[in-house]
Amino acid sequence: MKRQLHLNLFIHSRGHHEASWRHPASSPLALTDIRYYQDLAQKAEAALFDSIFLADQLALGEDVAQAARTWLEPITVLAALAVVTNRIGLIATASTTYTEPFNLARQFASLDHISNGRVAWNIVTSWLATAARNFGGAAQVSHADRYARAEEFMKVVKALWDSWAEDAVIDDRAGGRYARPDRIRPINHRGDFYQVAGPLNMPRCPQGRPVLVQAGSSDTGRRFAARHADTVFTAHMAKTTAQEFYADLKALAAAEGRAPDQVLILPGLSPMIGSSEAEAQRMAHEINDLTDPEVGRKRLSGRFGGHDFTHLPLDHPLSPEDFPDPESVEAARSRTEVILNLVRRDKPTLRQLLGYLAGARGHLTTAGTPDQIADLIEDWFTDGAADGFNIMPPLLPAQLEVFGTEVIPLLQQRGLFRCAYTGETLREHYDLAWPTSDFQETALQGA
Ligand SMILES: Cc1cc2nc3c(=O)[nH]c(=O)nc-3n(C[C@H](O)[C@H](O)[C@H](O)COP(=O)(O)O)c2cc1C
């Protein structure tokens, strides 16, 4: 069989375009209505997507007056999605900076049990400066410290997920024995940031461990992904930078002793699909006309750690000097680089830059026919830029439906995408090896 594409649906607001929330074709449901998310997950499952994904930020956006900035807490949402779907993988974001590893290991293990092995965790270190203010400190934890903490966090959660052997529960009612204590062990972790005795207070989860997703693209972020991630989300506006990222991350994974095909790389793609190219362009212009540049200006400021862009006129060409040095930004390094590369390359005006970022915040946006979208996907997939895509429909649910009914059949005809689910778990959809716990070995050594 040909190498197969992996497709994730990134659910965000009423679509990824900044103005989607006010577009007449977007969902009429409130962004706090669980039926909205359940309907999208079921539609994605009907279209045979590998997974759906929910992002998260730990602070209210400053532009809530003119932009839909409300959503539900993702771990809670996944529980509600797990019970109305059967096969599709479910990915929620949670922060290593602002939670405790014991809580997180328990929440994701619970979700993996609830969903019968379909859960993944998008590991973030939380780049938003305003998030720090909601967690006791006024100052943001630095980029380097966030990753140092995340590294220790991973060690702890993995040990907790491995603290129960698969055969620990016997549930022998007649014999009066529920579990075998020799198959459950403490972790006794004492590190710089965490002290955790363990074991976890629940049996090993169906996937062994939840699937791990990561999306850091800075040097530190890439090395972290190469060590821990099964799947990597990334943002690129051009195939060349996606190819560079793909080659680099696969090499870093190999250097960590991992098989490169066990780290899937899914760049974002936000396609506006029409029955003709002209129609797709018209729809893209129509939604762009609904954007408010002042919302974009505030978002840009958030991306650059709160930098003040208010003095910049909208219609003057930008230069890199209009931006702070990326090295001084404690927020998300990689996206600041994507934006600066665009400024260097195209010298857009601020209005043009904000227009571009309104589409999908620095991910690839395109407008075209189903054939054109399928061609682009096949080209990146076969030319060393992607193992699949993080699909970010500009308008939900309308553009997800079109993708499912018009683009996916083309990918299936080309032999690139499944025609039915063959596995039950997300690990199987992603073709990932089963994680081995060192429990057996250590238990024997200790015996
Ligand atoms: C598709 C995608 C989704 C992301 N989702 C989140 C998110 O939900 N919450 C968050 O804080 N960061 C999110 N990020 C940001 C990254 O996880 C990462 O924190 C950021 O890129 C900073 O790390 P870096 O400096 O190593 O790039 C996302 C990035 C990408 C590409």
Short mmCIF file of C-alpha atoms and ligand atoms in Angstrom, two decimals:
data_model
loop_
_atom_site.label_atom_id
_atom_site.label_comp_id
_atom_site.label_asym_id
_atom_site.label_seq_id
_atom_site.Cartn_x
_atom_site.Cartn_y
_atom_site.Cartn_z
CA MET A 1 0.00 0.00 0.00
CA LYS A 2 1.12 3.54 -0.77
CA ARG A 3 2.24 5.71 2.14
CA GLN A 4 -0.93 7.18 3.68
CA LEU A 5 -1.74 10.78 4.53
CA HIS A 6 -2.84 11.78 8.02
CA LEU A 7 -5.47 14.46 8.44
CA ASN A 8 -6.34 16.33 11.60
CA LEU A 9 -9.21 18.81 11.91
CA PHE A 10 -8.20 21.86 13.94
CA ILE A 11 -11.42 23.22 15.47
CA HIS A 12 -11.17 26.92 16.23
CA SER A 13 -13.94 29.46 16.82
CA ARG A 14 -16.49 29.40 13.95
CA GLY A 15 -13.61 28.86 11.58
CA HIS A 16 -9.96 29.88 11.38
CA HIS A 17 -10.52 33.12 9.56
CA GLU A 18 -10.54 35.93 12.09
CA ALA A 19 -13.89 37.19 10.78
CA SER A 20 -15.57 33.76 10.54
CA TRP A 21 -17.55 34.34 13.74
CA ARG A 22 -19.61 37.08 12.05
CA HIS A 23 -19.92 35.48 8.62
CA PRO A 24 -23.53 34.54 7.74
CA ALA A 25 -22.48 31.03 6.66
CA SER A 26 -20.81 30.11 9.96
CA SER A 27 -22.58 28.11 12.67
CA PRO A 28 -25.44 29.89 14.47
CA LEU A 29 -24.62 28.05 17.74
CA ALA A 30 -22.90 29.75 20.68
CA LEU A 31 -19.19 28.96 21.09
CA THR A 32 -20.06 27.58 24.53
CA ASP A 33 -22.64 25.15 23.10
CA ILE A 34 -21.24 21.61 23.25
CA ARG A 35 -23.47 20.55 20.34
CA TYR A 36 -21.33 22.71 18.06
CA TYR A 37 -18.17 20.73 18.88
CA GLN A 38 -19.98 17.39 18.90
CA ASP A 39 -21.39 18.06 15.43
CA LEU A 40 -17.93 18.99 14.08
CA ALA A 41 -16.29 15.89 15.59
CA GLN A 42 -19.00 13.67 14.10
CA LYS A 43 -18.63 15.31 10.70
CA ALA A 44 -14.85 14.83 10.83
CA GLU A 45 -15.35 11.20 11.83
CA ALA A 46 -17.78 10.64 8.93
CA ALA A 47 -15.06 12.05 6.64
CA LEU A 48 -12.52 9.60 8.21
CA PHE A 49 -10.14 12.22 9.64
CA ASP A 50 -7.48 10.74 11.95
CA SER A 51 -8.24 13.23 14.70
CA ILE A 52 -9.67 16.55 15.82
CA PHE A 53 -7.72 19.11 17.83
CA LEU A 54 -8.63 21.87 20.29
CA ALA A 55 -6.10 24.62 21.06
CA ASP A 56 -6.11 26.62 24.28
CA GLN A 57 -4.92 29.86 25.83
CA LEU A 58 -4.98 30.61 29.53
CA ALA A 59 -6.10 34.24 29.32
CA LEU A 60 -8.90 36.22 27.67
CA GLY A 61 -7.82 37.99 24.46
CA GLU A 62 -7.69 41.76 24.75
CA ASP A 63 -9.87 42.21 21.67
CA VAL A 64 -12.96 40.36 22.90
CA ALA A 65 -15.07 43.44 22.11
CA GLN A 66 -14.63 42.87 18.35
CA ALA A 67 -13.55 39.23 18.10
CA ALA A 68 -15.08 35.95 19.30
CA ARG A 69 -12.62 35.00 22.01
CA THR A 70 -14.57 32.50 24.04
CA TRP A 71 -14.34 28.75 24.08
CA LEU A 72 -14.69 25.86 26.47
CA GLU A 73 -11.85 24.25 28.41
CA PRO A 74 -10.52 21.54 26.02
CA ILE A 75 -10.01 18.60 28.40
CA THR A 76 -13.61 18.95 29.54
CA VAL A 77 -14.80 19.16 25.93
CA LEU A 78 -12.94 16.00 24.93
CA ALA A 79 -14.90 14.00 27.51
CA ALA A 80 -18.12 15.19 25.88
CA LEU A 81 -16.80 14.39 22.39
CA ALA A 82 -15.55 10.94 23.40
CA VAL A 83 -19.06 9.76 24.20
CA VAL A 84 -20.62 10.83 20.88
CA THR A 85 -17.86 9.47 18.59
CA ASN A 86 -16.38 5.98 18.17
CA ARG A 87 -13.24 6.07 16.08
CA ILE A 88 -11.80 9.54 15.60
CA GLY A 89 -8.78 10.63 17.67
CA LEU A 90 -9.26 13.52 20.13
CA ILE A 91 -6.48 15.99 20.92
CA ALA A 92 -6.61 18.60 23.69
CA THR A 93 -4.07 21.26 24.60
CA ALA A 94 -2.77 21.61 28.14
CA SER A 95 0.12 23.61 29.54
CA THR A 96 3.21 22.26 31.28
CA THR A 97 3.88 25.68 32.79
CA TYR A 98 0.58 26.14 34.59
CA THR A 99 -0.49 22.72 35.80
CA GLU A 100 0.92 19.94 37.92
CA PRO A 101 2.09 16.72 36.23
CA PHE A 102 0.01 14.51 38.54
CA ASN A 103 -3.21 16.35 37.59
CA LEU A 104 -2.42 16.25 33.92
CA ALA A 105 -1.37 12.58 33.83
CA ARG A 106 -4.61 11.69 35.57
CA GLN A 107 -6.84 13.79 33.32
CA PHE A 108 -5.40 12.39 30.09
CA ALA A 109 -5.34 8.81 31.39
CA SER A 110 -9.02 9.22 32.30
CA LEU A 111 -9.79 10.55 28.83
CA ASP A 112 -7.95 7.66 27.24
CA HIS A 113 -10.11 5.24 29.24
CA ILE A 114 -13.32 7.18 28.47
CA SER A 115 -12.56 7.17 24.72
CA ASN A 116 -11.17 3.62 24.56
CA GLY A 117 -7.75 4.74 23.41
CA ARG A 118 -8.33 7.77 21.19
CA VAL A 119 -6.75 10.60 23.13
CA ALA A 120 -3.72 12.81 22.57
CA TRP A 121 -2.22 15.70 24.50
CA ASN A 122 -0.92 18.79 22.70
CA ILE A 123 1.96 19.77 24.96
CA VAL A 124 2.33 23.54 25.22
CA THR A 125 4.47 25.69 27.44
CA SER A 126 2.07 28.70 27.11
CA TRP A 127 3.67 31.63 25.32
CA LEU A 128 1.04 34.25 26.09
CA ALA A 129 2.36 36.94 28.45
CA THR A 130 -1.12 37.56 29.91
CA ALA A 131 -1.46 33.90 30.98
CA ALA A 132 1.28 34.38 33.62
CA ARG A 133 -0.91 36.94 35.40
CA ASN A 134 -3.61 34.35 35.96
CA PHE A 135 -1.27 31.99 37.75
CA GLY A 136 0.12 33.88 40.67
CA GLY A 137 3.04 35.66 39.01
CA ALA A 138 3.14 38.99 37.23
CA ALA A 139 6.26 38.06 35.26
CA GLN A 140 6.19 35.58 32.40
CA VAL A 141 8.31 32.45 32.81
CA SER A 142 11.14 32.80 30.24
CA HIS A 143 11.27 30.73 27.03
CA ALA A 144 14.26 28.71 28.34
CA ASP A 145 12.71 28.09 31.75
CA ARG A 146 9.41 27.02 30.22
CA TYR A 147 11.17 24.32 28.21
CA ALA A 148 13.37 23.26 31.16
CA ARG A 149 10.25 22.81 33.27
CA ALA A 150 8.49 21.01 30.39
CA GLU A 151 11.36 18.53 30.09
CA GLU A 152 11.06 17.51 33.74
CA PHE A 153 7.27 17.53 33.44
CA MET A 154 7.49 14.93 30.64
CA LYS A 155 9.70 12.69 32.72
CA VAL A 156 7.15 12.75 35.53
CA VAL A 157 4.00 12.17 33.45
CA LYS A 158 5.59 9.33 31.49
CA ALA A 159 6.66 7.66 34.74
CA LEU A 160 3.14 8.10 36.13
CA TRP A 161 1.54 6.59 33.01
CA ASP A 162 3.99 3.69 33.30
CA SER A 163 3.42 3.22 37.02
CA TRP A 164 0.83 0.50 36.45
CA ALA A 165 1.67 -2.67 34.54
CA GLU A 166 -0.94 -3.76 32.04
CA ASP A 167 -1.85 -6.80 34.13
CA ALA A 168 -2.05 -4.99 37.50
CA VAL A 169 -5.84 -5.25 37.85
CA ILE A 170 -7.23 -8.74 38.41
CA ASP A 171 -10.69 -7.79 39.73
CA ASP A 172 -11.11 -11.25 41.25
CA ARG A 173 -14.39 -11.01 43.15
CA ALA A 174 -14.43 -14.61 44.32
CA GLY A 175 -10.83 -14.51 45.58
CA GLY A 176 -11.18 -10.99 47.07
CA ARG A 177 -8.18 -9.59 45.21
CA TYR A 178 -8.63 -6.45 43.13
CA ALA A 179 -5.07 -5.59 42.08
CA ARG A 180 -1.54 -6.94 42.32
CA PRO A 181 0.55 -4.47 44.35
CA ASP A 182 3.77 -5.84 42.85
CA ARG A 183 2.53 -4.58 39.45
CA ILE A 184 1.96 -1.00 40.67
CA ARG A 185 4.95 1.08 41.71
CA PRO A 186 5.70 4.56 43.04
CA ILE A 187 7.83 6.90 40.95
CA ASN A 188 9.56 8.80 43.79
CA HIS A 189 10.50 11.74 41.59
CA ARG A 190 12.49 14.59 43.18
CA GLY A 191 13.65 17.19 40.67
CA ASP A 192 14.26 20.93 40.31
CA PHE A 193 10.59 21.75 39.70
CA TYR A 194 8.53 18.77 40.84
CA GLN A 195 8.39 16.29 43.66
CA VAL A 196 5.97 13.48 42.92
CA ALA A 197 5.71 10.19 44.81
CA GLY A 198 3.22 8.36 42.56
CA PRO A 199 1.97 5.91 41.50
CA LEU A 200 -0.95 7.19 39.46
CA ASN A 201 -4.27 6.33 41.05
CA MET A 202 -5.71 4.56 38.02
CA PRO A 203 -4.83 1.60 35.78
CA ARG A 204 -2.63 1.90 32.69
CA CYS A 205 -4.55 3.52 29.85
CA PRO A 206 -5.69 1.73 26.68
CA GLN A 207 -3.01 3.32 24.47
CA GLY A 208 -0.33 2.68 27.09
CA ARG A 209 0.18 6.42 27.11
CA PRO A 210 -1.88 9.10 25.38
CA VAL A 211 -0.42 10.06 21.99
CA LEU A 212 1.83 13.12 22.39
CA VAL A 213 1.51 16.14 20.10
CA GLN A 214 3.76 19.19 20.10
CA ALA A 215 4.04 22.39 18.11
CA GLY A 216 7.14 24.29 19.14
CA SER A 217 9.31 25.30 16.21
CA SER A 218 12.16 27.22 17.84
CA ASP A 219 15.45 25.33 18.19
CA THR A 220 14.58 24.29 21.74
CA GLY A 221 11.02 23.50 20.65
CA ARG A 222 12.23 21.27 17.82
CA ARG A 223 14.57 19.33 20.08
CA PHE A 224 11.77 18.89 22.58
CA ALA A 225 9.45 17.64 19.82
CA ALA A 226 12.13 15.26 18.51
CA ARG A 227 12.41 13.70 21.97
CA HIS A 228 8.77 13.49 22.94
CA ALA A 229 6.27 14.08 20.15
CA ASP A 230 4.45 11.45 18.12
CA THR A 231 2.91 14.19 15.99
CA VAL A 232 4.13 17.71 15.34
CA PHE A 233 1.96 20.63 14.23
CA THR A 234 3.74 23.44 12.44
CA ALA A 235 2.97 26.67 10.55
CA HIS A 236 4.49 27.45 7.14
CA MET A 237 3.54 29.85 4.41
CA ALA A 238 5.82 28.28 1.81
CA LYS A 239 6.75 24.73 0.82
CA THR A 240 10.48 25.46 1.07
CA THR A 241 10.37 26.34 4.77
CA ALA A 242 8.09 23.34 5.41
CA GLN A 243 10.65 21.07 3.68
CA GLU A 244 13.48 22.54 5.73
CA PHE A 245 11.48 21.99 8.94
CA TYR A 246 10.51 18.45 7.91
CA ALA A 247 14.09 17.39 7.13
CA ASP A 248 15.44 19.01 10.30
CA LEU A 249 12.88 17.46 12.63
CA LYS A 250 13.22 13.97 11.13
CA ALA A 251 17.02 14.24 11.53
CA LEU A 252 16.66 15.43 15.13
CA ALA A 253 14.33 12.49 15.86
CA ALA A 254 16.88 10.07 14.37
CA ALA A 255 19.60 11.67 16.51
CA GLU A 256 17.40 10.94 19.55
CA GLY A 257 17.39 7.28 18.51
CA ARG A 258 13.83 7.37 17.21
CA ALA A 259 12.52 6.07 13.88
CA PRO A 260 11.77 9.17 11.78
CA ASP A 261 8.44 7.71 10.59
CA GLN A 262 7.33 7.61 14.23
CA VAL A 263 7.24 11.42 14.33
CA LEU A 264 4.48 12.68 12.04
CA ILE A 265 4.73 16.24 10.77
CA LEU A 266 1.46 18.02 9.99
CA PRO A 267 1.68 21.62 8.73
CA GLY A 268 -1.44 23.77 8.92
CA LEU A 269 -3.56 24.34 5.81
CA SER A 270 -6.54 26.66 5.63
CA PRO A 271 -8.29 26.09 2.29
CA MET A 272 -11.24 28.13 1.01
CA ILE A 273 -12.85 25.71 -1.44
CA GLY A 274 -15.18 26.76 -4.26
CA SER A 275 -16.60 25.00 -7.30
CA SER A 276 -14.40 27.24 -9.47
CA GLU A 277 -11.23 29.16 -8.67
CA ALA A 278 -13.12 32.44 -9.21
CA GLU A 279 -15.80 31.40 -6.73
CA ALA A 280 -13.21 30.40 -4.11
CA GLN A 281 -11.44 33.77 -4.56
CA ARG A 282 -14.74 35.62 -4.26
CA MET A 283 -15.50 33.79 -0.99
CA ALA A 284 -12.01 34.56 0.34
CA HIS A 285 -12.43 38.28 -0.48
CA GLU A 286 -15.89 38.35 1.02
CA ILE A 287 -14.66 37.08 4.39
CA ASN A 288 -11.55 39.29 4.28
CA ASP A 289 -13.84 42.31 3.90
CA LEU A 290 -15.29 41.52 7.33
CA THR A 291 -11.95 41.82 9.16
CA ASP A 292 -11.13 44.69 11.49
CA PRO A 293 -7.46 45.78 11.22
CA GLU A 294 -7.46 46.94 14.84
CA VAL A 295 -8.20 43.36 15.97
CA GLY A 296 -5.23 42.20 13.90
CA ARG A 297 -3.01 44.91 15.37
CA LYS A 298 -3.78 43.70 18.92
CA ARG A 299 -3.14 40.09 17.92
CA LEU A 300 0.18 41.04 16.37
CA SER A 301 1.11 42.80 19.58
CA GLY A 302 0.26 39.59 21.53
CA ARG A 303 2.49 37.57 19.19
CA PHE A 304 5.41 39.93 19.91
CA GLY A 305 5.08 39.81 23.69
CA GLY A 306 2.89 42.93 23.97
CA HIS A 307 5.03 45.16 21.68
CA ASP A 308 3.26 48.41 20.79
CA PHE A 309 2.35 48.63 17.09
CA THR A 310 -0.25 51.41 17.49
CA HIS A 311 2.01 54.13 15.99
CA LEU A 312 2.52 52.25 12.69
CA PRO A 313 0.37 53.57 9.82
CA LEU A 314 -1.68 50.91 8.08
CA ASP A 315 -0.56 51.72 4.54
CA HIS A 316 3.24 52.10 4.76
CA PRO A 317 5.48 49.20 3.71
CA LEU A 318 6.90 47.39 6.76
CA SER A 319 10.53 46.56 7.43
CA PRO A 320 12.07 44.22 10.06
CA GLU A 321 13.08 47.32 12.08
CA ASP A 322 9.40 47.88 12.86
CA PHE A 323 9.49 44.71 14.98
CA PRO A 324 11.33 43.83 18.19
CA ASP A 325 14.30 41.48 17.98
CA PRO A 326 12.82 37.92 17.99
CA GLU A 327 15.51 36.88 20.48
CA SER A 328 14.03 39.32 22.98
CA VAL A 329 10.51 37.93 22.61
CA GLU A 330 9.54 35.50 25.34
CA ALA A 331 6.42 34.42 23.43
CA ALA A 332 6.30 31.92 20.53
CA ARG A 333 9.63 32.34 18.69
CA SER A 334 8.76 30.33 15.63
CA ARG A 335 5.68 32.32 14.60
CA THR A 336 7.51 35.62 15.06
CA GLU A 337 10.08 34.23 12.59
CA VAL A 338 7.35 33.25 10.11
CA ILE A 339 6.01 36.80 10.26
CA LEU A 340 9.44 38.44 9.93
CA ASN A 341 10.32 36.22 6.97
CA LEU A 342 7.17 37.37 5.24
CA VAL A 343 8.03 41.02 5.96
CA ARG A 344 11.57 40.54 4.59
CA ARG A 345 10.32 38.73 1.51
CA ASP A 346 7.21 40.71 0.50
CA LYS A 347 7.60 44.07 2.32
CA PRO A 348 3.83 44.25 2.88
CA THR A 349 2.05 47.21 4.42
CA LEU A 350 0.71 46.64 7.91
CA ARG A 351 -2.80 46.37 6.42
CA GLN A 352 -1.64 43.67 3.99
CA LEU A 353 0.23 41.77 6.70
CA LEU A 354 -2.80 41.86 9.00
CA GLY A 355 -5.00 40.72 6.10
CA TYR A 356 -2.75 37.75 5.53
CA LEU A 357 -2.56 36.81 9.20
CA ALA A 358 -6.36 37.14 9.49
CA GLY A 359 -6.69 34.03 7.32
CA ALA A 360 -5.02 31.53 9.64
CA ARG A 361 -2.50 33.38 11.84
CA GLY A 362 0.57 32.50 9.77
CA HIS A 363 -0.43 29.07 8.48
CA LEU A 364 -0.76 28.40 4.76
CA THR A 365 -4.01 29.76 3.34
CA THR A 366 -5.23 29.08 -0.16
CA ALA A 367 -8.39 29.44 -2.23
CA GLY A 368 -9.20 27.01 -5.02
CA THR A 369 -11.18 24.11 -6.41
CA PRO A 370 -11.20 20.65 -4.76
CA ASP A 371 -8.74 19.47 -7.41
CA GLN A 372 -6.35 22.34 -6.73
CA ILE A 373 -6.48 21.67 -2.97
CA ALA A 374 -5.89 17.92 -3.50
CA ASP A 375 -2.95 18.75 -5.81
CA LEU A 376 -1.38 20.97 -3.17
CA ILE A 377 -1.80 18.31 -0.49
CA GLU A 378 -0.32 15.60 -2.72
CA ASP A 379 2.58 17.84 -3.74
CA TRP A 380 3.64 18.70 -0.16
CA PHE A 381 3.07 15.08 0.95
CA THR A 382 5.19 13.55 -1.81
CA ASP A 383 7.85 16.27 -1.87
CA GLY A 384 9.24 15.97 1.64
CA ALA A 385 7.20 18.72 3.30
CA ALA A 386 4.49 16.84 5.23
CA ASP A 387 3.14 13.51 6.49
CA GLY A 388 -0.34 14.96 6.30
CA PHE A 389 -2.09 18.19 7.25
CA ASN A 390 -3.64 20.03 10.10
CA ILE A 391 -6.78 21.16 8.27
CA MET A 392 -7.97 24.58 9.43
CA PRO A 393 -11.24 25.40 7.63
CA PRO A 394 -11.72 29.16 7.33
CA LEU A 395 -15.47 28.76 8.01
CA LEU A 396 -17.10 26.10 10.19
CA PRO A 397 -18.90 23.89 9.58
CA ALA A 398 -19.41 24.85 5.89
CA GLN A 399 -15.80 24.51 4.70
CA LEU A 400 -15.27 21.27 6.66
CA GLU A 401 -18.28 19.77 4.89
CA VAL A 402 -16.92 20.75 1.47
CA PHE A 403 -13.50 19.35 2.35
CA GLY A 404 -15.12 16.06 3.44
CA THR A 405 -17.37 15.64 0.44
CA GLU A 406 -15.17 17.12 -2.33
CA VAL A 407 -11.47 16.89 -1.41
CA ILE A 408 -11.27 13.65 0.58
CA PRO A 409 -12.79 11.51 -2.23
CA LEU A 410 -10.08 12.84 -4.57
CA LEU A 411 -7.36 11.89 -2.08
CA GLN A 412 -8.96 8.44 -1.77
CA GLN A 413 -9.09 8.00 -5.57
CA ARG A 414 -5.38 8.82 -5.68
CA GLY A 415 -4.74 6.07 -3.09
CA LEU A 416 -3.43 8.59 -0.55
CA PHE A 417 -6.09 8.41 2.14
CA ARG A 418 -8.05 5.65 3.92
CA CYS A 419 -11.49 4.59 2.64
CA ALA A 420 -12.47 3.22 6.08
CA TYR A 421 -10.95 3.21 9.54
CA THR A 422 -8.87 0.09 10.01
CA GLY A 423 -7.86 0.64 13.67
CA GLU A 424 -9.72 1.51 16.85
CA THR A 425 -7.20 3.80 18.56
CA LEU A 426 -5.51 7.05 17.54
CA ARG A 427 -2.16 5.27 17.79
CA GLU A 428 -3.39 2.89 15.08
CA HIS A 429 -4.74 5.67 12.85
CA TYR A 430 -1.35 7.39 13.05
CA ASP A 431 0.52 4.07 12.52
CA LEU A 432 2.49 4.52 15.72
CA ALA A 433 4.23 1.72 17.57
CA TRP A 434 2.85 0.71 20.95
CA PRO A 435 4.81 2.40 23.77
CA THR A 436 6.75 -0.05 25.83
CA SER A 437 6.90 0.45 29.54
CA ASP A 438 10.10 -0.52 31.32
CA PHE A 439 7.88 -1.86 34.11
CA GLN A 440 8.53 -5.53 33.45
CA GLU A 441 12.28 -5.10 33.22
CA THR A 442 12.58 -2.94 36.33
CA ALA A 443 10.25 -5.20 38.29
CA LEU A 444 12.48 -8.15 37.47
CA GLN A 445 15.66 -6.23 38.33
CA GLY A 446 14.12 -5.24 41.65
CA ALA A 447 13.04 -8.82 42.41
C1 LIG B 1 -1.00 24.28 15.04
C2 LIG B 1 -0.46 24.90 16.28
C3 LIG B 1 -1.26 24.92 17.41
C4 LIG B 1 -0.81 25.50 18.58
N1 LIG B 1 -1.65 25.52 19.65
C5 LIG B 1 -1.27 26.15 20.77
C6 LIG B 1 -2.16 26.25 21.87
O1 LIG B 1 -3.27 25.74 21.83
N2 LIG B 1 -1.74 26.92 22.97
C7 LIG B 1 -0.49 27.48 23.06
O2 LIG B 1 -0.18 28.07 24.09
N3 LIG B 1 0.38 27.40 22.02
C8 LIG B 1 0.00 26.76 20.90
N4 LIG B 1 0.86 26.69 19.84
C9 LIG B 1 2.21 27.24 20.01
C10 LIG B 1 3.26 26.15 20.26
O3 LIG B 1 2.80 25.10 21.04
C11 LIG B 1 4.50 26.68 20.93
O4 LIG B 1 4.23 26.95 22.28
C12 LIG B 1 4.96 27.92 20.34
O5 LIG B 1 5.21 27.70 19.00
C13 LIG B 1 6.18 28.40 21.12
O6 LIG B 1 7.21 27.52 21.07
P1 LIG B 1 8.48 27.84 20.19
O7 LIG B 1 8.97 29.14 20.70
O8 LIG B 1 9.37 26.68 20.45
O9 LIG B 1 8.01 27.90 18.78
C14 LIG B 1 0.46 26.09 18.65
C15 LIG B 1 1.28 26.07 17.51
C16 LIG B 1 0.83 25.49 16.33
C17 LIG B 1 1.73 25.46 15.13
#
